[in-house]
Each structure stands twice: as C-alpha cells, then as structure tokens.
Amino acid sequence: MSITVSNLSKNYGSQKAVNNISFHIGKNEIVGFLGPNGAGKSSTMKMITGFLAADAGNISVGDIPVDTNNILSKQKIGYLPESNALYLDMYVREYLHFIGDIYQLADIKKNVENAIQLVGLTPEAHKKIGQLSKGYKQRVGLAAALVHDPEVLILDEPTTGLDPNQIIEIREVIKQLGQHKTVLFSSHIMQEVEAICDRVIIINKGVIVANDSLSNLQQKSNQHQQISVQFSEEIPATLLQSAIQVIALQSLPNRTFVLETDQPEQLKKQLMAFSLEKNIHIEALQTEANSLESVFKSLTM
C-alpha cells in the first residue's frame, strides 16, 4: 500500500512547520525521512497518520484519503510516535491486548504473541511496562504499532533508547517488515538509514530539499571529496602536507592518510609527483564515496 502526499502544509501561528511538500512512497518500499530538529518530520508523520490535521494539501494511503476517511486509513497504518506514550501500570500483554481490542481484531491473542515475538519482547512480556528499561519500552511501542498487522508503518525515531545490539536487532526487524509493508521512518543515525534504505527524503525548514536514492545523492553532492592514500613506508604528515594542497589531512595507521579536497584530480597528480620525487611508492589510492552524513550536512546547514 502506497503513501501519497500532495502540497501538504502545516502552520503553528506564524511559523510554517511544513511548507507545501509532496512525495510518493511505493508499496513495500522502505524510505528514510531525515531532517534537523524542528525541520517538520514529526508534524508530517502525524498528518500522514491522521493524528494532526493539515492546513492545506492532501494525503492518501493507498486509495484512501486521510482527511475524509480517517478511521479507515488508521486501520491500515501502524504508528510509533517519537514520544511513545505508554500505560506504565499495565502489563506488556495486557497493554497489547488493549490495543488489539481497539482495532477489534478477530484473534487478539495470536496477533499479540506474533508482535511480541517479532520485536524480541518475549523475555520481558510478563512484566509491567513501568518495570522495563527504556529500550524494552520502545519495543512495546513498536509491538503496539504492529499488533493489527498494518500495511503501512510510520516509525518516528524507532531505535531511540536502544543499545547497539538492540539497534541492530530492530534494524533487521524493519528490513524484514519492508518485504511486505510500506515503511517510512525517521532517524538521526545515518548508518542506520544507510543500512536499511535505498531512498531518503530530506526535509529542512519545512521544505523537502532531497528525495532520491542514496547512490544518486552521493553522486550529486557537491561536498569535498576524500581521498585515501597508502604509502610503502612511513612519512611525516608535515612532509606530505608541504607538497600537496588539501583542505584537511588525517594520518591513520598503516602508512595511510585521508585527504579532503575540492580538486580530486589535481590532488592525485600532486601525490604522484610527490611519490616520484621522494622515491616512495603509493600502494593504494582511492576516492572515498560521500557519506550520507556529508550529504545531509550539505543540504541542511
């Protein structure tokens, strides 16, 4: 089931939180939604899920218009908000049964157990939510978003509060879900987005500044390039720096330097000239691909 956003706007007083944005997410696609704090990510997600009314524009989940058929669209969406409000006095299964009852599920017990297993909650499922760590509370929120087996998932910072091992586990869950669900999720962890998504949407000051595949964004980025060079013997960084023109130079183990430049071809010629003059062999020379983090900075600074 797809998501279509057309000319969407949201104002808070005189502030334009979301300013006439449009995008489409295809069925079974996992898309990362990125932006600085206050860029309009959460407001957009709340409008897609029907929890916040838009001031202008249209949103459709599949062929269901969110503004005129809010209840039906919510049945198709699983939503994990950034705040992840929970009833701390309820037991995990009790809470998920409560959520399942709201959705009027035919087999609540089966759906609850499937959600618990999918997000790795089984060891803690007998406890009250208030007794859980922050990471496991986040899993309860994710299980609640999944309990009715929705076709669309809207996840706002789904790995908040998780340790590195838990982040990897939830990342794998999201990738698995993306095989048969449409997923839009926001994150401040760029490595997470790179590992899960083929496409990202970047919003800044309420306006979409990028909507493309990771590979295309990296190619289009006008950021400085990084070149890695490894020499056959140790040389002082000051010696190399005096012979070449770079923006920044970083010395690494194994006779390796990472050089930042806005003239990569010219730098490579300088390195070759340095190698010949000093009679030092270059064992490896490669251009590093622009990271998503560098692309993000270039579009939102």
XYZ file of C-alpha atoms in Angstrom:
301
model
C 0.000 0.000 0.000
C 1.487 3.332 -1.084
C 1.619 6.770 0.567
C 0.984 9.911 -1.485
C 1.497 13.403 -0.058
C 0.480 16.373 -2.226
C 1.100 20.064 -1.477
C 1.000 19.465 2.275
C 1.311 22.419 4.656
C 1.083 22.961 8.399
C 1.441 26.234 10.295
C 1.906 26.873 14.004
C 0.953 30.507 14.300
C 3.297 32.427 12.017
C 5.736 29.505 11.727
C 5.495 27.305 8.618
C 6.377 23.896 10.035
C 5.588 22.107 6.754
C 5.587 24.203 3.600
C 3.818 22.781 0.524
C 5.632 19.432 0.328
C 4.849 16.490 -1.977
C 6.240 12.955 -2.223
C 5.200 9.394 -3.001
C 6.270 6.138 -1.322
C 5.593 2.956 -3.247
C 4.230 -0.325 -1.938
C 6.755 -2.344 0.115
C 9.325 0.453 -0.002
C 11.441 1.492 2.993
C 12.165 5.214 2.951
C 14.197 7.200 5.459
C 12.791 10.587 6.469
C 15.611 12.860 7.591
C 15.975 16.402 8.797
C 17.347 18.520 11.661
C 15.295 19.010 14.817
C 12.339 21.260 14.035
C 12.501 20.569 10.293
C 8.918 19.256 10.101
C 9.441 15.477 10.212
C 7.190 14.647 13.150
C 4.474 17.054 12.002
C 4.443 15.391 8.588
C 4.258 11.930 10.117
C 1.403 12.957 12.414
C -0.524 14.315 9.451
C 0.004 11.110 7.444
C -1.324 9.054 10.344
C -4.317 11.354 10.822
C -3.339 12.466 14.334
C -2.775 16.045 13.171
C -4.925 17.952 10.714
C -3.216 19.559 7.735
C -3.796 23.231 6.932
C -3.553 22.518 3.195
C -2.850 19.648 0.840
C -3.876 16.017 0.503
C -2.664 12.678 1.865
C -3.693 9.254 0.615
C -2.807 5.827 1.999
C -3.360 3.584 -0.982
C -6.577 4.985 -2.425
C -7.874 6.087 0.994
C -7.881 9.881 1.579
C -6.739 10.535 5.153
C -8.715 13.750 5.644
C -12.123 12.305 4.691
C -11.664 8.693 5.812
C -9.534 8.999 8.920
C -10.719 5.830 10.674
C -10.166 3.527 7.693
C -6.715 4.978 6.968
C -5.674 4.470 10.611
C -6.645 0.804 10.321
C -4.047 0.475 7.570
C -1.277 2.285 9.449
C 0.959 1.265 12.339
C 2.394 4.339 14.086
C 5.228 4.608 16.571
C 5.407 8.257 17.690
C 8.596 9.863 18.919
C 7.165 10.264 22.433
C 5.930 6.625 22.609
C 3.388 7.244 25.374
C 2.592 4.031 27.278
C 0.416 2.959 30.214
C 3.166 2.127 32.689
C 0.876 0.329 35.182
C -0.265 -2.201 32.587
C 1.475 -5.484 31.870
C 3.002 -5.867 28.412
C 0.476 -8.433 27.156
C -2.364 -6.580 28.856
C -1.440 -3.375 27.046
C -1.088 -5.075 23.651
C -4.445 -6.853 24.172
C -5.926 -3.432 24.928
C -4.531 -2.044 21.646
C -5.753 -5.112 19.767
C -9.212 -4.646 21.240
C -9.309 -1.065 19.958
C -8.671 -2.418 16.459
C -11.377 -5.074 17.037
C -9.060 -7.908 15.996
C -10.612 -11.309 15.394
C -7.779 -13.212 17.105
C -6.184 -10.774 19.533
C -4.097 -13.383 21.369
C -2.444 -14.595 18.160
C -1.702 -11.067 16.960
C -0.252 -10.078 20.331
C 2.055 -13.084 20.523
C 3.218 -12.536 16.926
C 4.065 -8.890 17.683
C 5.877 -9.812 20.914
C 7.992 -12.390 19.132
C 8.728 -10.164 16.162
C 10.204 -7.310 18.234
C 12.021 -9.561 20.727
C 9.853 -8.837 23.773
C 9.331 -12.449 24.891
C 11.766 -12.386 27.883
C 10.071 -9.266 29.329
C 6.452 -9.858 28.283
C 5.377 -10.948 31.790
C 6.370 -7.607 33.376
C 4.611 -4.310 33.878
C 5.652 -1.721 31.304
C 6.893 0.592 34.056
C 9.427 -2.066 35.107
C 11.051 -2.209 31.681
C 14.208 -0.479 30.513
C 13.858 2.372 28.039
C 14.909 0.056 25.235
C 12.231 -2.507 26.016
C 9.601 0.213 26.391
C 10.493 1.239 22.857
C 9.896 -2.348 21.758
C 6.469 -2.293 23.390
C 5.640 0.783 21.311
C 6.826 -0.964 18.172
C 4.787 -4.078 19.032
C 1.708 -1.870 19.515
C 2.277 -0.399 16.059
C 2.435 -3.928 14.607
C -0.286 -5.718 16.570
C -3.011 -5.180 13.937
C -0.659 -6.245 11.102
C -0.880 -2.930 9.198
C 0.145 -2.491 5.581
C 1.915 0.811 6.289
C 4.349 1.619 9.117
C 5.198 5.160 10.233
C 8.099 4.996 12.687
C 9.389 8.182 14.308
C 12.851 7.504 15.757
C 12.177 3.764 16.315
C 15.585 2.974 17.847
C 15.598 5.745 20.459
C 16.985 4.423 23.750
C 18.239 1.114 22.360
C 21.768 -0.146 22.913
C 23.945 -1.015 19.868
C 22.922 -4.685 19.853
C 19.234 -3.803 20.138
C 19.575 -1.245 17.318
C 20.920 -3.972 15.033
C 18.067 -6.291 16.002
C 15.355 -3.669 15.369
C 17.091 -2.693 12.135
C 16.751 -6.276 10.956
C 13.088 -6.285 12.017
C 12.431 -3.163 9.925
C 14.212 -4.661 6.913
C 12.149 -7.818 7.284
C 8.914 -5.843 7.584
C 9.810 -3.861 4.467
C 9.494 -7.017 2.384
C 5.712 -6.885 2.707
C 4.930 -3.472 4.233
C 5.468 0.144 3.249
C 7.753 1.811 5.812
C 8.510 5.481 6.430
C 10.850 6.073 9.351
C 12.863 8.928 10.725
C 16.245 8.638 12.390
C 19.231 10.730 13.386
C 21.532 7.710 12.992
C 22.875 7.957 9.449
C 24.448 4.495 9.491
C 21.029 3.079 10.304
C 19.426 4.799 7.315
C 22.242 3.693 5.007
C 21.836 0.092 6.196
C 18.063 -0.060 5.725
C 17.011 2.339 2.958
C 17.523 2.628 -0.764
C 15.874 6.059 -0.803
C 15.761 9.015 1.550
C 13.658 12.149 1.804
C 15.398 15.086 3.487
C 13.341 17.969 4.856
C 14.783 21.255 6.102
C 12.830 24.223 7.479
C 9.578 22.653 6.307
C 10.710 22.150 2.701
C 11.898 18.949 1.003
C 15.478 19.511 -0.159
C 16.180 15.971 -1.416
C 14.185 12.932 -2.492
C 16.397 10.366 -4.157
C 18.324 7.122 -3.828
C 21.396 7.124 -1.606
C 23.709 6.481 -4.560
C 22.304 9.395 -6.561
C 22.507 11.754 -3.589
C 26.124 10.837 -3.023
C 26.947 11.423 -6.677
C 25.147 14.770 -6.788
C 26.684 16.032 -3.564
C 28.996 18.982 -4.113
C 30.803 18.336 -0.862
C 34.558 17.977 -0.747
C 35.808 14.547 -1.684
C 38.015 12.383 0.478
C 40.972 10.541 -0.994
C 42.730 7.743 0.864
C 46.400 7.118 0.082
C 48.703 4.425 1.482
C 52.476 4.696 1.075
C 55.115 1.958 1.097
C 56.889 3.494 4.100
C 56.206 5.832 6.973
C 56.450 9.544 6.180
C 55.803 12.582 8.381
C 52.451 14.238 7.836
C 54.194 17.623 7.661
C 56.330 16.405 4.725
C 53.279 15.317 2.760
C 51.315 18.438 3.628
C 54.108 20.688 2.359
C 53.973 19.028 -1.059
C 50.231 18.983 -1.732
C 47.232 21.305 -1.498
C 44.426 19.938 0.682
C 41.617 21.246 2.853
C 42.318 18.731 5.600
C 44.727 15.866 6.226
C 44.263 12.975 8.647
C 47.013 10.487 9.481
C 45.907 6.861 10.014
C 47.780 3.644 10.932
C 49.473 1.500 8.258
C 51.127 4.451 6.469
C 47.758 5.781 5.358
C 46.449 9.334 5.020
C 42.906 10.570 4.360
C 42.916 13.826 2.405
C 39.989 16.186 1.911
C 39.944 18.207 -1.294
C 37.705 20.068 -3.703
C 40.083 19.280 -6.596
C 40.485 15.480 -6.544
C 42.175 15.085 -9.935
C 44.694 17.825 -9.200
C 45.461 16.222 -5.825
C 46.100 12.835 -7.428
C 48.637 14.430 -9.776
C 50.362 16.080 -6.813
C 50.527 12.740 -4.983
C 52.090 11.043 -7.995
C 54.658 13.849 -8.303
C 55.427 13.544 -4.579
C 55.877 9.790 -4.931
C 58.334 10.169 -7.811
C 60.301 12.985 -6.185
C 60.699 11.180 -2.834
C 61.024 7.718 -4.393
C 58.206 6.436 -2.177
C 55.729 4.020 -3.708
C 51.979 4.520 -3.455
C 50.488 1.164 -2.521
C 46.831 2.236 -2.576
C 44.961 5.287 -3.814
C 41.187 5.569 -3.806
C 38.399 8.122 -3.679
C 36.021 7.631 -0.783
C 32.294 7.837 -1.551
C 30.481 10.745 0.075
C 28.724 9.508 3.181
C 25.051 10.186 3.823
C 26.171 12.315 6.764
C 28.162 14.643 4.489
C 25.252 14.864 2.045
C 22.869 15.632 4.929
C 25.129 18.405 6.224
C 25.461 19.977 2.792
C 21.668 20.156 2.373
C 20.686 21.301 5.868
C 23.458 23.593 7.104
